[in-house]
PDB file of C-alpha atoms in Angstrom:
ATOM      1  CA  MET A   1      96.223 146.587  72.548  1.00  0.00           C
ATOM      2  CA  SER A   2      99.635 147.630  71.492  1.00  0.00           C
ATOM      3  CA  GLY A   3     100.331 146.993  68.005  1.00  0.00           C
ATOM      4  CA  ARG A   4      96.934 146.584  66.827  1.00  0.00           C
ATOM      5  CA  THR A   5      95.811 148.925  64.022  1.00  0.00           C
ATOM      6  CA  TRP A   6      92.670 149.036  61.897  1.00  0.00           C
ATOM      7  CA  THR A   7      92.693 149.864  58.187  1.00  0.00           C
ATOM      8  CA  VAL A   8      89.630 151.937  56.564  1.00  0.00           C
ATOM      9  CA  VAL A   9      89.357 149.685  53.009  1.00  0.00           C
ATOM     10  CA  LYS A  10      86.871 150.327  50.348  1.00  0.00           C
ATOM     11  CA  PHE A  11      85.254 146.976  48.896  1.00  0.00           C
ATOM     12  CA  VAL A  12      85.592 147.362  45.087  1.00  0.00           C
ATOM     13  CA  GLU A  13      82.652 145.145  44.127  1.00  0.00           C
ATOM     14  CA  GLU A  14      80.301 146.950  46.485  1.00  0.00           C
ATOM     15  CA  ASP A  15      81.646 150.238  46.581  1.00  0.00           C
ATOM     16  CA  THR A  16      81.327 150.185  50.408  1.00  0.00           C
ATOM     17  CA  VAL A  17      83.963 151.591  53.309  1.00  0.00           C
ATOM     18  CA  GLU A  18      84.551 149.886  56.366  1.00  0.00           C
ATOM     19  CA  ALA A  19      87.295 149.674  59.167  1.00  0.00           C
ATOM     20  CA  VAL A  20      88.857 146.235  59.596  1.00  0.00           C
ATOM     21  CA  PRO A  21      91.766 144.908  61.556  1.00  0.00           C
ATOM     22  CA  THR A  22      94.895 145.120  59.457  1.00  0.00           C
ATOM     23  CA  THR A  23      95.655 141.461  59.967  1.00  0.00           C
ATOM     24  CA  TRP A  24      92.508 140.671  57.726  1.00  0.00           C
ATOM     25  CA  LEU A  25      94.390 142.128  54.888  1.00  0.00           C
ATOM     26  CA  VAL A  26      96.466 140.032  52.350  1.00  0.00           C
ATOM     27  CA  GLY A  27      97.348 141.916  49.130  1.00  0.00           C
ATOM     28  CA  ASN A  28      94.511 143.423  47.603  1.00  0.00           C
ATOM     29  CA  LEU A  29      92.146 141.335  49.063  1.00  0.00           C
ATOM     30  CA  CYS A  30      90.411 141.397  52.744  1.00  0.00           C
ATOM     31  CA  TYR A  31      89.259 138.284  54.510  1.00  0.00           C
ATOM     32  CA  TRP A  32      85.546 139.042  55.623  1.00  0.00           C
ATOM     33  CA  PRO A  33      83.850 136.815  58.365  1.00  0.00           C
ATOM     34  CA  PRO A  34      80.391 135.720  57.682  1.00  0.00           C
ATOM     35  CA  TYR A  35      78.798 136.863  60.814  1.00  0.00           C
ATOM     36  CA  PRO A  36      75.463 138.758  61.403  1.00  0.00           C
ATOM     37  CA  ARG A  37      76.108 142.455  61.839  1.00  0.00           C
ATOM     38  CA  GLU A  38      76.462 142.684  65.492  1.00  0.00           C
ATOM     39  CA  LYS A  39      78.782 139.686  65.790  1.00  0.00           C
ATOM     40  CA  LEU A  40      80.918 141.232  62.984  1.00  0.00           C
ATOM     41  CA  VAL A  41      81.232 144.602  64.678  1.00  0.00           C
ATOM     42  CA  THR A  42      82.496 142.622  67.838  1.00  0.00           C
ATOM     43  CA  ALA A  43      85.071 140.915  65.886  1.00  0.00           C
ATOM     44  CA  ILE A  44      86.388 144.082  64.517  1.00  0.00           C
ATOM     45  CA  LYS A  45      86.647 145.701  67.687  1.00  0.00           C
ATOM     46  CA  ASN A  46      88.486 142.576  69.467  1.00  0.00           C
ATOM     47  CA  PHE A  47      90.715 142.365  66.457  1.00  0.00           C
ATOM     48  CA  GLU A  48      89.813 138.766  65.927  1.00  0.00           C
ATOM     49  CA  ALA A  49      92.354 136.739  63.997  1.00  0.00           C
ATOM     50  CA  PRO A  50      91.659 136.216  60.360  1.00  0.00           C
ATOM     51  CA  ASN A  51      90.510 132.756  59.321  1.00  0.00           C
ATOM     52  CA  THR A  52      91.533 131.765  55.857  1.00  0.00           C
ATOM     53  CA  HIS A  53      88.332 129.861  55.345  1.00  0.00           C
ATOM     54  CA  TRP A  54      86.624 133.301  55.252  1.00  0.00           C
ATOM     55  CA  PRO A  55      85.304 134.637  52.198  1.00  0.00           C
ATOM     56  CA  SER A  56      87.919 137.209  50.577  1.00  0.00           C
ATOM     57  CA  HIS A  57      86.930 140.355  48.616  1.00  0.00           C
ATOM     58  CA  LYS A  58      88.922 142.570  46.664  1.00  0.00           C
ATOM     59  CA  MET A  59      89.901 146.034  48.411  1.00  0.00           C
ATOM     60  CA  GLU A  60      91.298 149.433  48.035  1.00  0.00           C
ATOM     61  CA  ILE A  61      93.247 150.828  51.290  1.00  0.00           C
ATOM     62  CA  PHE A  62      92.140 154.143  52.350  1.00  0.00           C
ATOM     63  CA  ARG A  63      94.165 154.648  55.573  1.00  0.00           C
ATOM     64  CA  ASN A  64      95.294 152.981  58.912  1.00  0.00           C
ATOM     65  CA  GLY A  65      94.476 154.187  62.363  1.00  0.00           C
ATOM     66  CA  THR A  66      94.442 153.219  65.973  1.00  0.00           C
ATOM     67  CA  PHE A  67      91.685 151.562  67.726  1.00  0.00           C
ATOM     68  CA  ASP A  68      90.173 154.674  69.359  1.00  0.00           C
ATOM     69  CA  ASP A  69      89.976 156.408  65.949  1.00  0.00           C
ATOM     70  CA  GLU A  70      88.385 153.622  64.393  1.00  0.00           C
ATOM     71  CA  ILE A  71      86.246 152.117  67.080  1.00  0.00           C
ATOM     72  CA  LYS A  72      84.513 155.891  67.027  1.00  0.00           C
ATOM     73  CA  ARG A  73      83.836 155.362  62.991  1.00  0.00           C
ATOM     74  CA  ILE A  74      82.388 151.772  63.505  1.00  0.00           C
ATOM     75  CA  LYS A  75      80.014 153.186  66.002  1.00  0.00           C
ATOM     76  CA  LYS A  76      78.733 155.773  63.903  1.00  0.00           C
ATOM     77  CA  GLN A  77      78.544 153.331  61.088  1.00  0.00           C
ATOM     78  CA  TYR A  78      76.391 150.772  63.224  1.00  0.00           C
ATOM     79  CA  VAL A  79      74.172 153.749  63.973  1.00  0.00           C
ATOM     80  CA  PHE A  80      73.855 154.201  60.271  1.00  0.00           C
ATOM     81  CA  LEU A  81      73.148 150.638  59.474  1.00  0.00           C
ATOM     82  CA  THR A  82      70.457 150.470  62.263  1.00  0.00           C
ATOM     83  CA  ASN A  83      68.891 153.430  60.393  1.00  0.00           C
ATOM     84  CA  ILE A  84      69.029 151.502  57.283  1.00  0.00           C
ATOM     85  CA  MET A  85      67.464 148.551  58.849  1.00  0.00           C
ATOM     86  CA  ALA A  86      64.681 150.976  59.928  1.00  0.00           C
ATOM     87  CA  ASP A  87      64.288 152.288  56.383  1.00  0.00           C
ATOM     88  CA  MET A  88      64.036 148.874  55.161  1.00  0.00           C
ATOM     89  CA  LYS A  89      61.140 148.116  57.225  1.00  0.00           C
ATOM     90  CA  THR A  90      59.421 151.161  56.138  1.00  0.00           C
ATOM     91  CA  ASP A  91      60.102 150.163  52.584  1.00  0.00           C
ATOM     92  CA  LEU A  92      58.342 146.875  53.284  1.00  0.00           C
ATOM     93  CA  THR A  93      55.412 148.697  54.706  1.00  0.00           C
ATOM     94  CA  GLU A  94      55.288 151.043  51.962  1.00  0.00           C
ATOM     95  CA  ILE A  95      55.612 147.903  49.328  1.00  0.00           C
ATOM     96  CA  LYS A  96      52.775 146.261  51.084  1.00  0.00           C
ATOM     97  CA  SER A  97      50.841 149.104  50.663  1.00  0.00           C
ATOM     98  CA  THR A  98      51.694 150.034  47.058  1.00  0.00           C
ATOM     99  CA  LEU A  99      50.531 146.307  46.417  1.00  0.00           C
ATOM    100  CA  SER A 100      47.378 146.427  47.929  1.00  0.00           C
ATOM    101  CA  THR A 101      46.120 149.145  45.856  1.00  0.00           C
ATOM    102  CA  LYS A 102      48.072 148.261  42.503  1.00  0.00           C
ATOM    103  CA  VAL A 103      47.127 144.663  41.851  1.00  0.00           C
ATOM    104  CA  LEU A 104      46.353 144.556  38.329  1.00  0.00           C
ATOM    105  CA  HIS A 105      44.800 140.911  38.557  1.00  0.00           C
ATOM    106  CA  SER A 106      41.952 139.498  40.786  1.00  0.00           C
ATOM    107  CA  ALA A 107      42.717 138.184  44.074  1.00  0.00           C
ATOM    108  CA  GLU A 108      42.493 134.705  42.382  1.00  0.00           C
ATOM    109  CA  GLU A 109      44.966 135.634  39.624  1.00  0.00           C
ATOM    110  CA  SER A 110      47.531 137.845  41.785  1.00  0.00           C
ATOM    111  CA  PHE A 111      50.937 136.513  42.186  1.00  0.00           C
ATOM    112  CA  PHE A 112      51.287 138.241  45.446  1.00  0.00           C
ATOM    113  CA  LEU A 113      48.131 136.982  46.998  1.00  0.00           C
ATOM    114  CA  LYS A 114      48.883 133.481  46.246  1.00  0.00           C
ATOM    115  CA  PHE A 115      51.618 132.983  48.259  1.00  0.00           C
ATOM    116  CA  SER A 116      52.815 133.930  51.709  1.00  0.00           C
ATOM    117  CA  PHE A 117      55.760 136.107  51.228  1.00  0.00           C
ATOM    118  CA  PRO A 118      58.459 136.545  52.151  1.00  0.00           C
ATOM    119  CA  ILE A 119      59.988 133.000  51.223  1.00  0.00           C
ATOM    120  CA  ASN A 120      61.913 131.557  54.124  1.00  0.00           C
ATOM    121  CA  ASP A 121      62.166 127.846  53.178  1.00  0.00           C
ATOM    122  CA  GLU A 122      62.770 125.621  50.304  1.00  0.00           C
ATOM    123  CA  ALA A 123      59.420 124.113  50.205  1.00  0.00           C
ATOM    124  CA  THR A 124      57.813 127.505  49.746  1.00  0.00           C
ATOM    125  CA  LEU A 125      60.303 128.420  46.884  1.00  0.00           C
ATOM    126  CA  GLU A 126      59.407 125.362  45.013  1.00  0.00           C
ATOM    127  CA  THR A 127      56.129 126.168  45.158  1.00  0.00           C
ATOM    128  CA  VAL A 128      56.741 129.571  43.734  1.00  0.00           C
ATOM    129  CA  GLU A 129      58.862 128.072  41.042  1.00  0.00           C
ATOM    130  CA  SER A 130      56.452 125.605  39.942  1.00  0.00           C
ATOM    131  CA  TYR A 131      53.750 128.497  39.695  1.00  0.00           C
ATOM    132  CA  LEU A 132      56.321 130.593  37.529  1.00  0.00           C
ATOM    133  CA  ILE A 133      57.002 127.684  35.262  1.00  0.00           C
ATOM    134  CA  ILE A 134      53.600 128.371  33.787  1.00  0.00           C
ATOM    135  CA  ASP A 135      54.238 131.134  31.114  1.00  0.00           C
ATOM    136  CA  GLU A 136      50.986 132.693  31.730  1.00  0.00           C
ATOM    137  CA  ASN A 137      51.621 132.981  35.473  1.00  0.00           C
ATOM    138  CA  PHE A 138      55.116 134.357  34.822  1.00  0.00           C
ATOM    139  CA  GLN A 139      53.859 137.052  32.484  1.00  0.00           C
ATOM    140  CA  ASN A 140      51.013 138.304  34.719  1.00  0.00           C
ATOM    141  CA  ALA A 141      53.685 138.219  37.686  1.00  0.00           C
ATOM    142  CA  VAL A 142      56.024 140.606  35.762  1.00  0.00           C
ATOM    143  CA  PRO A 143      53.898 143.883  35.964  1.00  0.00           C
ATOM    144  CA  GLU A 144      52.732 142.917  39.445  1.00  0.00           C
ATOM    145  CA  LEU A 145      56.342 142.762  40.490  1.00  0.00           C
ATOM    146  CA  ALA A 146      57.147 145.863  38.814  1.00  0.00           C
ATOM    147  CA  ASN A 147      54.678 148.295  40.739  1.00  0.00           C
ATOM    148  CA  ILE A 148      57.226 147.792  43.553  1.00  0.00           C
ATOM    149  CA  GLY A 149      58.872 150.679  42.187  1.00  0.00           C
ATOM    150  CA  GLY A 150      62.078 152.221  43.372  1.00  0.00           C
ATOM    151  CA  HIS A 151      64.605 155.278  42.948  1.00  0.00           C
ATOM    152  CA  ASN A 152      66.988 153.168  40.643  1.00  0.00           C
ATOM    153  CA  VAL A 153      67.548 149.618  39.613  1.00  0.00           C
ATOM    154  CA  TYR A 154      69.386 148.836  42.857  1.00  0.00           C
ATOM    155  CA  ASP A 155      66.448 150.490  44.801  1.00  0.00           C
ATOM    156  CA  PHE A 156      63.659 148.281  42.884  1.00  0.00           C
ATOM    157  CA  VAL A 157      65.912 145.251  43.499  1.00  0.00           C
ATOM    158  CA  LYS A 158      66.048 145.798  47.282  1.00  0.00           C
ATOM    159  CA  ARG A 159      62.440 146.677  47.794  1.00  0.00           C
ATOM    160  CA  ALA A 160      61.572 143.655  45.656  1.00  0.00           C
ATOM    161  CA  MET A 161      63.897 141.081  47.288  1.00  0.00           C
ATOM    162  CA  THR A 162      63.027 142.317  50.917  1.00  0.00           C
ATOM    163  CA  PHE A 163      59.402 141.544  50.011  1.00  0.00           C
ATOM    164  CA  LEU A 164      60.176 138.214  48.306  1.00  0.00           C
ATOM    165  CA  VAL A 165      62.515 136.208  50.523  1.00  0.00           C
ATOM    166  CA  THR A 166      64.092 136.633  53.841  1.00  0.00           C
ATOM    167  CA  ASN A 167      67.574 137.465  54.739  1.00  0.00           C
ATOM    168  CA  LYS A 168      68.051 134.430  56.547  1.00  0.00           C
ATOM    169  CA  PHE A 169      66.893 132.326  53.476  1.00  0.00           C
ATOM    170  CA  ALA A 170      68.580 134.569  51.093  1.00  0.00           C
ATOM    171  CA  SER A 171      71.989 134.051  52.989  1.00  0.00           C
ATOM    172  CA  LYS A 172      71.955 130.459  51.754  1.00  0.00           C
ATOM    173  CA  TYR A 173      72.188 131.688  48.150  1.00  0.00           C
ATOM    174  CA  SER A 174      74.590 133.490  45.689  1.00  0.00           C
ATOM    175  CA  PHE A 175      73.975 134.845  42.279  1.00  0.00           C
ATOM    176  CA  LEU A 176      76.175 132.207  40.670  1.00  0.00           C
ATOM    177  CA  GLY A 177      76.266 129.657  43.253  1.00  0.00           C
ATOM    178  CA  ARG A 178      79.554 130.437  44.418  1.00  0.00           C
ATOM    179  CA  LYS A 179      81.011 129.552  47.659  1.00  0.00           C
ATOM    180  CA  GLN A 180      78.957 126.544  48.152  1.00  0.00           C
ATOM    181  CA  LYS A 181      75.538 128.267  48.227  1.00  0.00           C
ATOM    182  CA  GLY A 182      72.805 127.772  45.927  1.00  0.00           C
ATOM    183  CA  SER A 183      72.498 129.346  42.560  1.00  0.00           C
ATOM    184  CA  PHE A 184      69.764 131.960  42.331  1.00  0.00           C
ATOM    185  CA  SER A 185      70.576 132.979  38.950  1.00  0.00           C
ATOM    186  CA  ILE A 186      68.722 129.656  37.609  1.00  0.00           C
ATOM    187  CA  LEU A 187      65.516 130.506  39.626  1.00  0.00           C
ATOM    188  CA  LYS A 188      62.462 131.613  37.935  1.00  0.00           C
ATOM    189  CA  LEU A 189      62.419 134.256  40.573  1.00  0.00           C
ATOM    190  CA  SER A 190      65.524 135.605  39.418  1.00  0.00           C
ATOM    191  CA  GLU A 191      64.213 135.999  35.728  1.00  0.00           C
ATOM    192  CA  LEU A 192      60.923 137.366  36.983  1.00  0.00           C
ATOM    193  CA  LEU A 193      62.888 140.305  39.052  1.00  0.00           C
ATOM    194  CA  ILE A 194      65.139 140.854  35.656  1.00  0.00           C
ATOM    195  CA  LYS A 195      62.219 141.325  33.704  1.00  0.00           C
ATOM    196  CA  ALA A 196      59.995 143.356  36.159  1.00  0.00           C
ATOM    197  CA  ALA A 197      62.943 145.634  36.576  1.00  0.00           C
ATOM    198  CA  ASN A 198      63.139 145.964  32.604  1.00  0.00           C
ATOM    199  CA  HIS A 199      59.550 146.608  32.856  1.00  0.00           C
ATOM    200  CA  SER A 200      59.762 149.361  35.520  1.00  0.00           C
ATOM    201  CA  LYS A 201      63.227 150.777  35.092  1.00  0.00           C
ATOM    202  CA  LYS A 202      64.047 150.149  31.545  1.00  0.00           C
ATOM    203  CA  ALA A 203      66.787 148.146  32.859  1.00  0.00           C
ATOM    204  CA  ASP A 204      69.235 145.800  31.164  1.00  0.00           C
ATOM    205  CA  ARG A 205      69.704 142.010  32.303  1.00  0.00           C
ATOM    206  CA  LYS A 206      73.525 142.731  33.453  1.00  0.00           C
ATOM    207  CA  GLU A 207      72.673 145.891  35.555  1.00  0.00           C
ATOM    208  CA  VAL A 208      69.747 143.935  37.301  1.00  0.00           C
ATOM    209  CA  GLU A 209      72.117 140.559  37.720  1.00  0.00           C
ATOM    210  CA  GLU A 210      74.668 142.933  39.607  1.00  0.00           C
ATOM    211  CA  ALA A 211      72.083 144.440  41.837  1.00  0.00           C
ATOM    212  CA  ILE A 212      70.670 141.226  42.755  1.00  0.00           C
ATOM    213  CA  SER A 213      74.257 139.634  43.192  1.00  0.00           C
ATOM    214  CA  LYS A 214      75.179 142.622  45.419  1.00  0.00           C
ATOM    215  CA  TRP A 215      72.025 142.430  47.444  1.00  0.00           C
ATOM    216  CA  LEU A 216      72.581 138.780  48.210  1.00  0.00           C
ATOM    217  CA  ARG A 217      76.264 139.345  49.270  1.00  0.00           C
ATOM    218  CA  ARG A 218      75.004 141.002  52.407  1.00  0.00           C
ATOM    219  CA  ALA A 219      71.797 138.958  53.374  1.00  0.00           C
ATOM    220  CA  ASN A 220      74.106 137.000  55.986  1.00  0.00           C
ATOM    221  CA  GLU A 221      74.927 140.399  57.886  1.00  0.00           C
ATOM    222  CA  ARG A 222      71.270 141.767  57.481  1.00  0.00           C
ATOM    223  CA  LYS A 223      69.824 138.546  58.953  1.00  0.00           C
ATOM    224  CA  GLY A 224      71.096 139.411  62.342  1.00  0.00           C
ATOM    225  CA  GLN A 225      69.736 142.835  62.718  1.00  0.00           C
TER     226      GLN A 225
END
């Protein structure tokens, strides 16, 4: 254990704080293993050696600390994340309840009743995309999705994406298709989210795109919960 230190860093892009092994830091970047949350916590606790093939993210250093100091904080954060997952399940229940009472169209026309959400495979995604290519279908789906609601733009995106796609499937995408992932931005589903957010929250395109990108970045961690 001697010589091991953990550093508390703030990830600039996502505005989140994490305690990581100091060896994961290079300049203003932090290597971040693409693990599910439970495996990630183990990697941090065990001071796993960094791998240059891991994604790297811009960060700011808060402070350094010993293992005992930081593992206590990690445990607290793990409990916090567990609570977040419980909240997400509650959100999904509320979303389904909201949609059941606020569907704007008949059962035959409803976007949400035509497919088995959340999407978990390419075949279903292709079917949904083919449906949304038709302008009338797309325009009808916008107010339906907008009804999901949320406290702010990111909360709306989180609630909508939780309903539309699984974390496992979402982990195969990034917004712009970087890091050998599929590009979510080229999908009609992405455009639907942007239009619905504007309809619900009067949000501009850039704000919604940033929210989608942020949600997608952490899908790989959430799928292990």
